[in-house]
Backbone as JSON Lines, residues from 0, in Angstrom:
{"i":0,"aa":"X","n":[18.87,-34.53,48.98],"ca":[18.15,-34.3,47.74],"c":[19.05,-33.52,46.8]}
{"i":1,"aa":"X","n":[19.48,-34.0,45.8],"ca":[20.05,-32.95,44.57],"c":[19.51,-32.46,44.27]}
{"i":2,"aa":"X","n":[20.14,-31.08,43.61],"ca":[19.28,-30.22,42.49],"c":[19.96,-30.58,41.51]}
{"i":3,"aa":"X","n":[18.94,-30.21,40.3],"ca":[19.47,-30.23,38.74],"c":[18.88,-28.75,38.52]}
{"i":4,"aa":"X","n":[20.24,-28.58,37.5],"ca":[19.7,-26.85,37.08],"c":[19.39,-27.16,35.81]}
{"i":5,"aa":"X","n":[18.36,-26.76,35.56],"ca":[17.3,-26.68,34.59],"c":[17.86,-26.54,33.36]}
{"i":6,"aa":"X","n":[19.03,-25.1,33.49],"ca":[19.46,-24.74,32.58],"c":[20.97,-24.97,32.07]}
{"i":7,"aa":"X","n":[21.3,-26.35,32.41],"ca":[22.28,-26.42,31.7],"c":[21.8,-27.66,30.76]}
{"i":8,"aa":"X","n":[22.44,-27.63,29.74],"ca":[22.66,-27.98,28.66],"c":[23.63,-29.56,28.11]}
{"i":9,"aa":"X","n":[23.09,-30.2,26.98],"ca":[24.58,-30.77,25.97],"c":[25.08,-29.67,25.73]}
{"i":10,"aa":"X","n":[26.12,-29.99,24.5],"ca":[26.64,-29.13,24.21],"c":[25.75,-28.7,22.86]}
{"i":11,"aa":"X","n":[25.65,-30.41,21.97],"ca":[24.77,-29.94,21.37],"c":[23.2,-30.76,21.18]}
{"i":12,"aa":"X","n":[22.36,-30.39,20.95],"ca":[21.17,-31.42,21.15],"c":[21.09,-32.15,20.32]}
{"i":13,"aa":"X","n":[21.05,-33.33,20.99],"ca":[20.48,-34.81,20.18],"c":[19.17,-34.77,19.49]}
{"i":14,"aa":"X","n":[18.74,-35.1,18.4],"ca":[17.85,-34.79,17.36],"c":[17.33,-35.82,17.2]}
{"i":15,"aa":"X","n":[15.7,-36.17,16.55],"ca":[15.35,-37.34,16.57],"c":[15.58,-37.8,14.64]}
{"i":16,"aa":"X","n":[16.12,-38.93,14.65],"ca":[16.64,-38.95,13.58],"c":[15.5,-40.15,12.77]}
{"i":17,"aa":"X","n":[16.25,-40.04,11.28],"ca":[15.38,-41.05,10.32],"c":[16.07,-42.23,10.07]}
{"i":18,"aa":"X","n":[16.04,-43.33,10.34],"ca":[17.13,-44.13,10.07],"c":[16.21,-45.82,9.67]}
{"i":19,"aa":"X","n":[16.77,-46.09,8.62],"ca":[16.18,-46.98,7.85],"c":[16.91,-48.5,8.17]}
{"i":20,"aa":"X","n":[16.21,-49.62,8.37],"ca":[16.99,-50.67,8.24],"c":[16.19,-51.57,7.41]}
{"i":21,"aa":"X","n":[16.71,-52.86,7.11],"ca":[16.1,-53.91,5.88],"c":[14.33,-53.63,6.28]}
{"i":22,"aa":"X","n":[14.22,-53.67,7.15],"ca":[12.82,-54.27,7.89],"c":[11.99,-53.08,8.76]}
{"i":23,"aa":"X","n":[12.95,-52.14,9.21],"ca":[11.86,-51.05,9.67],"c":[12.4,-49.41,9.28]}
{"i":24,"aa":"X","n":[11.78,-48.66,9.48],"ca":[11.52,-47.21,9.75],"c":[11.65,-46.58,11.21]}
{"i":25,"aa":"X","n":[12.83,-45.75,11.94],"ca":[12.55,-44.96,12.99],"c":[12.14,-43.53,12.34]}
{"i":26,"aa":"X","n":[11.45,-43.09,13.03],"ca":[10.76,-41.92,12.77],"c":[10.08,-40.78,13.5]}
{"i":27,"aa":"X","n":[10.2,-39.68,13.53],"ca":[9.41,-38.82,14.71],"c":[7.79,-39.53,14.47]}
{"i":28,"aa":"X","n":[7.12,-39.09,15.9],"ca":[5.66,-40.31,16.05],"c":[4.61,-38.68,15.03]}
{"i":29,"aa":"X","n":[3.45,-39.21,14.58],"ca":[2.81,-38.41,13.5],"c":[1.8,-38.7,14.25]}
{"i":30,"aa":"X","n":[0.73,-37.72,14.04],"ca":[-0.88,-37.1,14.83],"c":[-1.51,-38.46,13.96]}
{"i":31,"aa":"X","n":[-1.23,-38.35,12.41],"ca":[-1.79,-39.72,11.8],"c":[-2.0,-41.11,12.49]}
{"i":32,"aa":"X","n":[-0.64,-41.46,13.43],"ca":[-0.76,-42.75,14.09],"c":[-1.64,-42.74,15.49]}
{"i":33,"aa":"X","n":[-2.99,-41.76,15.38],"ca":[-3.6,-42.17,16.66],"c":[-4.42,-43.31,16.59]}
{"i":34,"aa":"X","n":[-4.87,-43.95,15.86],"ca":[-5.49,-44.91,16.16],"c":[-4.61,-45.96,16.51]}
{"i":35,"aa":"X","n":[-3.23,-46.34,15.32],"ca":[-2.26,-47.08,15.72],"c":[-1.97,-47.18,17.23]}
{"i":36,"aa":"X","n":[-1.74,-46.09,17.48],"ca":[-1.12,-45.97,19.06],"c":[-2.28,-45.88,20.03]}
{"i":37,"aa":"X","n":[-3.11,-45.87,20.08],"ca":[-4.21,-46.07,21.25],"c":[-4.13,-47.75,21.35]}
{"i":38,"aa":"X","n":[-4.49,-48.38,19.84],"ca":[-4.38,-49.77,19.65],"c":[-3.18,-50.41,20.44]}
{"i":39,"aa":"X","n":[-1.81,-50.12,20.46],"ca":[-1.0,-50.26,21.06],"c":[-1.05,-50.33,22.25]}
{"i":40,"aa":"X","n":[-1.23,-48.78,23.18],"ca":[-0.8,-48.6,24.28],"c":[-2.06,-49.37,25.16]}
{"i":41,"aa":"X","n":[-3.02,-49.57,24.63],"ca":[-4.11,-50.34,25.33],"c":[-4.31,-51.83,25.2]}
{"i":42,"aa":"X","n":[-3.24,-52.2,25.05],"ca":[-3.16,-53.85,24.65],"c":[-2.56,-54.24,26.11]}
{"i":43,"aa":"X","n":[-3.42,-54.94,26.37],"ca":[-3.39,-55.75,27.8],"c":[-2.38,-56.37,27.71]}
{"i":44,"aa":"X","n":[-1.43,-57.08,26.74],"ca":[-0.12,-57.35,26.55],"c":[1.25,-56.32,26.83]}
{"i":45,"aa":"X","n":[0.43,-54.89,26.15],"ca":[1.55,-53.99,26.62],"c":[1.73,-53.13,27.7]}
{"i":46,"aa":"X","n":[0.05,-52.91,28.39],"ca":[0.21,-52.01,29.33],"c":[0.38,-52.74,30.62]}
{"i":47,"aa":"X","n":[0.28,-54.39,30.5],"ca":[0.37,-55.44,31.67],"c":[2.23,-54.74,32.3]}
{"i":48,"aa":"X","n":[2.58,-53.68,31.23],"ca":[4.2,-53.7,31.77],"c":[4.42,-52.72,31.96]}
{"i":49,"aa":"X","n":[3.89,-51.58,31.67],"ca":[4.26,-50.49,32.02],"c":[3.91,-50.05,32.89]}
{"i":50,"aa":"X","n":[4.2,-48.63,33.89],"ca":[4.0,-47.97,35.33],"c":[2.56,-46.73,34.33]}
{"i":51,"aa":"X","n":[2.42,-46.7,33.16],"ca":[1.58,-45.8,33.22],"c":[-0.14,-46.27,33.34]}
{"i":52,"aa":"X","n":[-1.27,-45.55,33.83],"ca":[-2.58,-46.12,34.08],"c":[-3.31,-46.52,32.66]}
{"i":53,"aa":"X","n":[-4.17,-47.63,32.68],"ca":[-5.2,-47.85,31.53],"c":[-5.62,-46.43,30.85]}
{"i":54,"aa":"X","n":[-4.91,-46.73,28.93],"ca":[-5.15,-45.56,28.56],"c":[-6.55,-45.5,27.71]}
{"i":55,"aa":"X","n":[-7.08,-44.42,27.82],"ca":[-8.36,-43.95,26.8],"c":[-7.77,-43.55,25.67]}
{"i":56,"aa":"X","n":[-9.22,-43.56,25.08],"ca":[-8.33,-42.65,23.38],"c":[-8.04,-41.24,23.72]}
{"i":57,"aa":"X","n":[-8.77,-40.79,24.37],"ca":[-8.36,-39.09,25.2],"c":[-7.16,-38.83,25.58]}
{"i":58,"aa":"X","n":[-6.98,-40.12,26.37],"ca":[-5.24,-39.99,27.0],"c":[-4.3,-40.21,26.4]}
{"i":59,"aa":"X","n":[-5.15,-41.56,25.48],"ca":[-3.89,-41.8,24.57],"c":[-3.49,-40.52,23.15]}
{"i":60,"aa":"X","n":[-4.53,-39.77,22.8],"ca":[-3.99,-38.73,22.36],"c":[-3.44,-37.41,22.84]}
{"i":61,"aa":"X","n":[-3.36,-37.33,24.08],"ca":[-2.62,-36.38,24.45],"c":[-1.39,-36.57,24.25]}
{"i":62,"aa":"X","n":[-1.31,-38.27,25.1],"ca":[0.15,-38.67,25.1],"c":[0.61,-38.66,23.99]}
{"i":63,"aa":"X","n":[0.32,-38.78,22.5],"ca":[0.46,-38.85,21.3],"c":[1.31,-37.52,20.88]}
{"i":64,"aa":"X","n":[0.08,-36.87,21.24],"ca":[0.45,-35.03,21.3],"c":[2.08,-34.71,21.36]}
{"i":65,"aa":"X","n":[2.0,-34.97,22.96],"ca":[3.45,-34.82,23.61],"c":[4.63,-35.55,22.91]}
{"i":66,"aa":"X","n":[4.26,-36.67,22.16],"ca":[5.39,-37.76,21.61],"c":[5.75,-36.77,20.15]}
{"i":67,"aa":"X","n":[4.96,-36.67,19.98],"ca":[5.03,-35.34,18.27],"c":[6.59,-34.35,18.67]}
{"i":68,"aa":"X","n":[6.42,-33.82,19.76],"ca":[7.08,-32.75,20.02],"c":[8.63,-33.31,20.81]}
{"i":69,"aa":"X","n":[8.38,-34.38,21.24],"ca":[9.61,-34.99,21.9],"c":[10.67,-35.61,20.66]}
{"i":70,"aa":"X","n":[11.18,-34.56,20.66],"ca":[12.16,-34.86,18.87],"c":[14.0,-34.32,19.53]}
{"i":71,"aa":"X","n":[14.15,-33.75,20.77],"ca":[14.61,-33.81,21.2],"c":[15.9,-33.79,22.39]}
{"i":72,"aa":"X","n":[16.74,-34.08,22.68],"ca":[17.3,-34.26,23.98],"c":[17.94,-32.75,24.04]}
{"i":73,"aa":"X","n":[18.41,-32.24,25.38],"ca":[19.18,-31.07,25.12],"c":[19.04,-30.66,26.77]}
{"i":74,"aa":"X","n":[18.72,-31.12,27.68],"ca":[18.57,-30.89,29.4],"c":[18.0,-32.65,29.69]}
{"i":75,"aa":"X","n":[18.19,-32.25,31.19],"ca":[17.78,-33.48,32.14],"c":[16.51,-33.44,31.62]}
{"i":76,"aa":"X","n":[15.77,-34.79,31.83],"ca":[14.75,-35.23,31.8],"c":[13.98,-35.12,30.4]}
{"i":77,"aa":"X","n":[14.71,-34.49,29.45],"ca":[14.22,-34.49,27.82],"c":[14.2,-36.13,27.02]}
{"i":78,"aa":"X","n":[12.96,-36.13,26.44],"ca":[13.1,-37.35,25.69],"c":[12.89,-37.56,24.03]}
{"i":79,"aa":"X","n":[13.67,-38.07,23.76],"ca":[13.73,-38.47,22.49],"c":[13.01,-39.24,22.32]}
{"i":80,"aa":"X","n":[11.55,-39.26,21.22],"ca":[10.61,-40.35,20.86],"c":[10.71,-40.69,19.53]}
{"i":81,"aa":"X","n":[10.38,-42.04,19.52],"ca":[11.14,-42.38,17.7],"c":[10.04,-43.51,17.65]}
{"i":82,"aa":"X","n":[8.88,-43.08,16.19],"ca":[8.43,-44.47,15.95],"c":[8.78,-45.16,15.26]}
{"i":83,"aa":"X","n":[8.56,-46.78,15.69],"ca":[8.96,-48.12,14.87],"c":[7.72,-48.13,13.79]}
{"i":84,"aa":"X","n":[8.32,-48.18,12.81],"ca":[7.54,-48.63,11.73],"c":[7.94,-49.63,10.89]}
{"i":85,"aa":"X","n":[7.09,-50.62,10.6],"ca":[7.07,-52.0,9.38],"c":[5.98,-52.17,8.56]}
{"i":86,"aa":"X","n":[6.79,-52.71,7.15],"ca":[5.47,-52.05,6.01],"c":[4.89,-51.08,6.23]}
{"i":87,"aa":"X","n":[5.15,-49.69,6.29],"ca":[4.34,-48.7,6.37],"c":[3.43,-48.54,7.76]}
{"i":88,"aa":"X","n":[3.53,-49.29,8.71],"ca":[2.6,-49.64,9.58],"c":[3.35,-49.18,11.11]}
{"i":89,"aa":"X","n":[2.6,-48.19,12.09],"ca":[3.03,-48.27,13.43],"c":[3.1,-49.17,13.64]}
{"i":90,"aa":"X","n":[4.18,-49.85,14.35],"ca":[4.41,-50.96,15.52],"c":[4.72,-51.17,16.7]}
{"i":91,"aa":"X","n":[5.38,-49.55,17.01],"ca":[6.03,-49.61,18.46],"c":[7.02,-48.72,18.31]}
{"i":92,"aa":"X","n":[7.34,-48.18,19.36],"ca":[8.36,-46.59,19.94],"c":[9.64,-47.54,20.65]}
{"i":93,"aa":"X","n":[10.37,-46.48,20.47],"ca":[11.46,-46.47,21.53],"c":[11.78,-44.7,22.19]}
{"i":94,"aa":"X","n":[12.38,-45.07,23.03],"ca":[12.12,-43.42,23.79],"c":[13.52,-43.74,24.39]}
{"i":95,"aa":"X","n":[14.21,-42.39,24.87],"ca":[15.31,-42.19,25.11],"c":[15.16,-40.83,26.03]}
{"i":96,"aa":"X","n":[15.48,-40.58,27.57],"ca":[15.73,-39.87,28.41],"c":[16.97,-39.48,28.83]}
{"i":97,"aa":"X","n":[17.47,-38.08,28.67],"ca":[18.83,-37.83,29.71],"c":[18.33,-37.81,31.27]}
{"i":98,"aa":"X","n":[18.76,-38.87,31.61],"ca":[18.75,-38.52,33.27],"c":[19.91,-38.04,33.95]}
{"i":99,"aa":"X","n":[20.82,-37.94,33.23],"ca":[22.28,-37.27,34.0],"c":[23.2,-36.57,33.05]}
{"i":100,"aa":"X","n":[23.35,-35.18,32.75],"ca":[23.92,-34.58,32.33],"c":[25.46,-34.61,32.03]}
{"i":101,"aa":"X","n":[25.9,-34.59,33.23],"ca":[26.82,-34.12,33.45],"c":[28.2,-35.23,32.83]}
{"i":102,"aa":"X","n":[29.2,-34.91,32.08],"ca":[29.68,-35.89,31.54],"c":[30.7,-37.12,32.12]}
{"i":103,"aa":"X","n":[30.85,-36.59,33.2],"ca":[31.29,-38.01,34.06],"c":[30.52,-39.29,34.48]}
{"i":104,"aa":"X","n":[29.14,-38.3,34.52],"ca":[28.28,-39.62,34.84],"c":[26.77,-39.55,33.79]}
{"i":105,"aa":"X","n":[27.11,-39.24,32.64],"ca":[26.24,-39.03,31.81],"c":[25.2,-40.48,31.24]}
{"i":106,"aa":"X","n":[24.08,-40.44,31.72],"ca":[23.32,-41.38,31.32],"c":[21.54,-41.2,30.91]}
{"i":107,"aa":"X","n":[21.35,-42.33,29.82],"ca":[20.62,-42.15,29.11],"c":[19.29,-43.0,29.38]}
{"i":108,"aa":"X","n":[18.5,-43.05,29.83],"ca":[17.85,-44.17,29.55],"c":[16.87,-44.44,28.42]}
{"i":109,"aa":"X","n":[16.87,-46.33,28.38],"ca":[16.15,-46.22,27.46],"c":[14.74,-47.27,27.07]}
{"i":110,"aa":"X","n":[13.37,-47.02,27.16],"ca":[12.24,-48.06,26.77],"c":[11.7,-48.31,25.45]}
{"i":111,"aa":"X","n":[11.11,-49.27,25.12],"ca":[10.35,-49.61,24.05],"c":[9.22,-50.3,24.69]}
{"i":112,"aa":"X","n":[8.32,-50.25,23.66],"ca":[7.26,-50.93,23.4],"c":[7.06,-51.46,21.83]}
{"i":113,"aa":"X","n":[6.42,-52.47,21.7],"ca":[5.93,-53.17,20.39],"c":[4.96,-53.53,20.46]}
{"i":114,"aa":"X","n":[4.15,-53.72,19.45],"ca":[2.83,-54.1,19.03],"c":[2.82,-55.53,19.28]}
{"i":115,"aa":"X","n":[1.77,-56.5,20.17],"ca":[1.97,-57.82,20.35],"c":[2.04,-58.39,19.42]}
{"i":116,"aa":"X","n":[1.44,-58.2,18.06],"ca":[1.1,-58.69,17.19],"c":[3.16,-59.06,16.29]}
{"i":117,"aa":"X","n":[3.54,-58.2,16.69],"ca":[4.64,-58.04,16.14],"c":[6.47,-58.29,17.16]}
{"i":118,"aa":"X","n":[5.68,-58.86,18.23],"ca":[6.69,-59.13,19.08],"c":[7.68,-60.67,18.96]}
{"i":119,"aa":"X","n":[8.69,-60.77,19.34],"ca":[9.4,-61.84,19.01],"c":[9.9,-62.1,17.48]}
{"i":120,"aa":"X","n":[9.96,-60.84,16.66],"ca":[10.28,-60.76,15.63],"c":[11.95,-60.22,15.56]}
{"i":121,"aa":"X","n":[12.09,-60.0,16.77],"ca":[13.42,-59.01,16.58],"c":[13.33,-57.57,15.85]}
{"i":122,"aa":"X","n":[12.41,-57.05,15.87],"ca":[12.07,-55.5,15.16],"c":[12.68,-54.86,16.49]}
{"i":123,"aa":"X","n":[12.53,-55.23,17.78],"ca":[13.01,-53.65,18.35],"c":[14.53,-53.69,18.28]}
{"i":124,"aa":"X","n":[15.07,-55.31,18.72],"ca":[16.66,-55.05,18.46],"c":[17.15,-54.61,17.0]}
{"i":125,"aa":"X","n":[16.6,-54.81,16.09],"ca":[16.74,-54.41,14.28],"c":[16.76,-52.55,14.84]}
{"i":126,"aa":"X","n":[15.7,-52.52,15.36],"ca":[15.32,-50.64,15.78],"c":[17.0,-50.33,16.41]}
{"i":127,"aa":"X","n":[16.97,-50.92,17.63],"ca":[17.95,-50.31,18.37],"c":[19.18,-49.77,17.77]}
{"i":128,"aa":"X","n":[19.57,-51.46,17.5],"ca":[21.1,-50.81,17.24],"c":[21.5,-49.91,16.19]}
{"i":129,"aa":"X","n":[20.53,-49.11,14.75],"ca":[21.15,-48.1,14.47],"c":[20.55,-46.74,15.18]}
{"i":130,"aa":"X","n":[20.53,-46.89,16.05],"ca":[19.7,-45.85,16.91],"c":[20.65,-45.74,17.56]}
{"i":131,"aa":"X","n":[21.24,-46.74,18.51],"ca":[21.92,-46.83,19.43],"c":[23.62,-46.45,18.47]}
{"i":132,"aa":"X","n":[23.76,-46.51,17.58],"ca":[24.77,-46.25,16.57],"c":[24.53,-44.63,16.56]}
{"i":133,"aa":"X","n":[23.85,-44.16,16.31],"ca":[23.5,-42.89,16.19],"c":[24.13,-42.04,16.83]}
{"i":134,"aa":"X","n":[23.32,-42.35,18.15],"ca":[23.51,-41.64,19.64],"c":[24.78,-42.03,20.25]}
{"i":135,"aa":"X","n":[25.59,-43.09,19.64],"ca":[27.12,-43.09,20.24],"c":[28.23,-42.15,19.29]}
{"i":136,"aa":"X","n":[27.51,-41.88,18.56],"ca":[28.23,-40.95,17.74],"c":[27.56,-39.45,17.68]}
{"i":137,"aa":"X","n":[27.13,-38.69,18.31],"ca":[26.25,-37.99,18.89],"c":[26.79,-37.47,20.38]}
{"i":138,"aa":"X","n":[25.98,-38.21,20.99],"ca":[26.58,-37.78,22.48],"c":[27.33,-38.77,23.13]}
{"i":139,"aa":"X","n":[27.89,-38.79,24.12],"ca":[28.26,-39.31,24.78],"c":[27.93,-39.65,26.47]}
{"i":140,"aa":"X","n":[27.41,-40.89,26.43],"ca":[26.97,-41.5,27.49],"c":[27.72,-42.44,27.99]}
{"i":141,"aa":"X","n":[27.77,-42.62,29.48],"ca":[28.49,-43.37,30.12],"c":[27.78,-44.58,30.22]}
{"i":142,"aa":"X","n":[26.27,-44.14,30.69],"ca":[25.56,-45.15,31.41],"c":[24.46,-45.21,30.18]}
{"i":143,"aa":"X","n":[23.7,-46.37,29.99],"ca":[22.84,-46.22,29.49],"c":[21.89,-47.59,30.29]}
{"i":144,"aa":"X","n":[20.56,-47.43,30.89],"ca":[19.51,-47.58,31.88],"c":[18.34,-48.22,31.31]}
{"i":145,"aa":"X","n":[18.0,-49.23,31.6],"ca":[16.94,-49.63,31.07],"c":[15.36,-50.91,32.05]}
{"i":146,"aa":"X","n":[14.94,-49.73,32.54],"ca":[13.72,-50.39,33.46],"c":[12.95,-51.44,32.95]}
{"i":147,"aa":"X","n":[12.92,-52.69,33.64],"ca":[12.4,-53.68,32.76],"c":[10.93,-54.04,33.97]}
{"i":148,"aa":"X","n":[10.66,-54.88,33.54],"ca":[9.31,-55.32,34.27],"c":[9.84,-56.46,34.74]}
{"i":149,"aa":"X","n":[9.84,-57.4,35.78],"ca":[10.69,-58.66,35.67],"c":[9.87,-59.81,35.08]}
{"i":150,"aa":"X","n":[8.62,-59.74,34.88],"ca":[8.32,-60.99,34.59],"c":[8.13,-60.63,32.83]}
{"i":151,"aa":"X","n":[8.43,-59.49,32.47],"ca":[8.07,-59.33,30.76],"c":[9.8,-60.08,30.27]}
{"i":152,"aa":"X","n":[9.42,-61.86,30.06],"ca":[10.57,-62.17,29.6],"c":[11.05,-61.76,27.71]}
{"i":153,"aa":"X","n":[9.89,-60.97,27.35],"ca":[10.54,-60.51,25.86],"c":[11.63,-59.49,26.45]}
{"i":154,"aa":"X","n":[11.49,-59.01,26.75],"ca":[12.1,-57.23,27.4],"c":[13.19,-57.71,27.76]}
{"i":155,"aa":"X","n":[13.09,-58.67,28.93],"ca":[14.54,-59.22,29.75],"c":[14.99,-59.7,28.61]}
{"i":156,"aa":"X","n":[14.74,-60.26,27.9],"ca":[15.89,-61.15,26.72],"c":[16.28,-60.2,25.59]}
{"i":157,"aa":"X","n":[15.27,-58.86,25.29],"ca":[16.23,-58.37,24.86],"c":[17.17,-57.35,25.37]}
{"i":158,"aa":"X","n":[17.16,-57.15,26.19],"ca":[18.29,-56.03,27.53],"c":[19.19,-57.08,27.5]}
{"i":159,"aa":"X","n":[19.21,-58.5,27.69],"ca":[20.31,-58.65,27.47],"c":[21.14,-59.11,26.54]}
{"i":160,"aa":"X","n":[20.1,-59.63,25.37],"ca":[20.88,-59.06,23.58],"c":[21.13,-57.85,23.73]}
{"i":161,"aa":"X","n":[21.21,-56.68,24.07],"ca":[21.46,-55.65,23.8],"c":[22.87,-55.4,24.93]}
{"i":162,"aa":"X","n":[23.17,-56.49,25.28],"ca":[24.43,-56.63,26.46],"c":[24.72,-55.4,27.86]}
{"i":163,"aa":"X","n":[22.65,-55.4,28.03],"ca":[22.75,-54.35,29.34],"c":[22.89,-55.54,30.5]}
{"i":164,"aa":"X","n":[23.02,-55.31,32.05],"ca":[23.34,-56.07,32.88],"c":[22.36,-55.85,34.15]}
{"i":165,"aa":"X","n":[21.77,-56.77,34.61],"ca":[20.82,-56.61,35.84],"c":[21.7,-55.24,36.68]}
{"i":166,"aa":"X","n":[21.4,-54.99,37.6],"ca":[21.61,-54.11,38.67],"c":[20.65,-54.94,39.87]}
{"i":167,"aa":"X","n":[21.39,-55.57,40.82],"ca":[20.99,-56.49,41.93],"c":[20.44,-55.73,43.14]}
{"i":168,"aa":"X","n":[19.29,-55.48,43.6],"ca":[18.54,-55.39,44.74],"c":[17.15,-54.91,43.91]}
{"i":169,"aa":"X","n":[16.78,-55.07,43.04],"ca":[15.58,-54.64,42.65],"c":[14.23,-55.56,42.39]}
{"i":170,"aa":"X","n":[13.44,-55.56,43.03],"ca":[12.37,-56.47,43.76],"c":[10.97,-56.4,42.4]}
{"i":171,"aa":"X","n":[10.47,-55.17,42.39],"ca":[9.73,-54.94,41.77],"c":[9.77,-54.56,40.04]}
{"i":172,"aa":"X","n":[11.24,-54.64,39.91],"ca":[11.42,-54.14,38.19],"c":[12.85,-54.57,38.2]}
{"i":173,"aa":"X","n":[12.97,-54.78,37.24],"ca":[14.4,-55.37,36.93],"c":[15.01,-54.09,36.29]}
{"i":174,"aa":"X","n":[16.52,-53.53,36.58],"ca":[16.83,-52.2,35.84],"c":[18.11,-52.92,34.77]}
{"i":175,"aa":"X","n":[18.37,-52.48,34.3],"ca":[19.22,-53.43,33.32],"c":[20.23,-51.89,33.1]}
{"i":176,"aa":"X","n":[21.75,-52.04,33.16],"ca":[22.55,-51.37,33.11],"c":[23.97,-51.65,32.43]}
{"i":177,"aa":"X","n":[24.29,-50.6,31.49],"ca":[25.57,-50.92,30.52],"c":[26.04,-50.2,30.91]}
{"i":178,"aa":"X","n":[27.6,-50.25,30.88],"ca":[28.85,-49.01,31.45],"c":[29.44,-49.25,30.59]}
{"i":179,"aa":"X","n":[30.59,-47.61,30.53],"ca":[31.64,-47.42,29.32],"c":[31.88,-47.93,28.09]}
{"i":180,"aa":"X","n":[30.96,-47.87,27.46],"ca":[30.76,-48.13,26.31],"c":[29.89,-48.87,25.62]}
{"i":181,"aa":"X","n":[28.24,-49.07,26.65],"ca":[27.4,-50.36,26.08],"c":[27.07,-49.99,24.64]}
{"i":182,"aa":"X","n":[27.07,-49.24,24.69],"ca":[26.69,-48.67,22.9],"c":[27.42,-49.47,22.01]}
{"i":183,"aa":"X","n":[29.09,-48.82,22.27],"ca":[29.94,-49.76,21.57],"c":[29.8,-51.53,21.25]}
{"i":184,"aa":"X","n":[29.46,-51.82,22.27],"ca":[29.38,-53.38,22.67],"c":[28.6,-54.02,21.81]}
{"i":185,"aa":"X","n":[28.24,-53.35,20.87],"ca":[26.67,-53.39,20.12],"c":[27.49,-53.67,18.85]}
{"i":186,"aa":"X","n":[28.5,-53.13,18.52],"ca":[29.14,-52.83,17.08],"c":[30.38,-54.06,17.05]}
């Protein structure tokens, strides 16, 4: 079993940033988008994929709560939450975790979700890559991680537009993995 010490650090913390493209808005998530995001996270389309349980509006505003404050990275297990916005409108998050500090094997992972209504549009890859531009100029990650569902073929197709790579023995979730430089690979 490893330990992680709590208290070490980046050097400096990753921030959740504003970054505009033709078509969307990333943005820290706002107390305003609870209805948006209950609507979301309770769509039998989106939660058919995720590991978390059928959410209420109770739960889903807590979790809301917590996404407010997740602005950002600076220790293991900190996450960066960023909402997708089009026309003015929630559509879907992307989230960003340090799971490994340390800079030899420094890695990031990273999920989204989208609004069904708004899927197959290419909004999360439009999201990513100046995000993913961001954070390669920012910190530095070796690895960057991305848990897929295996049968959510939007997700798989875009992990691998986004030129992450299966990781082979995984039965129940597909993990999708970029080395030395997937960020770059993007540009």
């Amino acid at each position: 079993m490893s330990t992680v010490d709590r208290r070490a650090t980046l050097e400096s913390p990753l921030r959740v940033p504003i970054i505009r493209t033709p078509r969307v808005l990333l943005r820290p998530h706002r107390m305003s988008d609870a209805a948006r995001w209950y609507e979301i996270q309770s769509s039998p389309q989106v939660s058919q994929y995720t590991a978390w349980p059928q959410r209420s509006r109770r739960s889903s505003l807590r979790q809301l709560t917590r996404r407010t404050r997740q602005t950002s990275i600076y220790r293991v297990d900190d996450v960066l939450a960023l909402a997708i916005e089009f026309e003015g409108e929630l559509v879907g998050e992307i989230s960003l975790q340090l799971r490994s500090l340390t800079a030899s094997t420094r890695c990031l992972e990273v999920s989204w979700i989208v609004h069904p209504q708004f899927q197959g549009q290419g909004i999360a890859y439009e999201a990513m890559r100046p995000l993913f531009a961001y954070v390669r100029a920012n910190i530095e990650a070796l690895l960057l991680v991305a848990v897929v569902h295996p049968e959510n073929a939007a997700s798989v197709k875009l992990a691998h537009k986004l030129k992450l790579h299966p990781l082979p023995g995984t039965a129940d979730r597909t993990v999708f993995v970029g080395r030395n430089g997937p960020l770059a690979a993007l540009f």
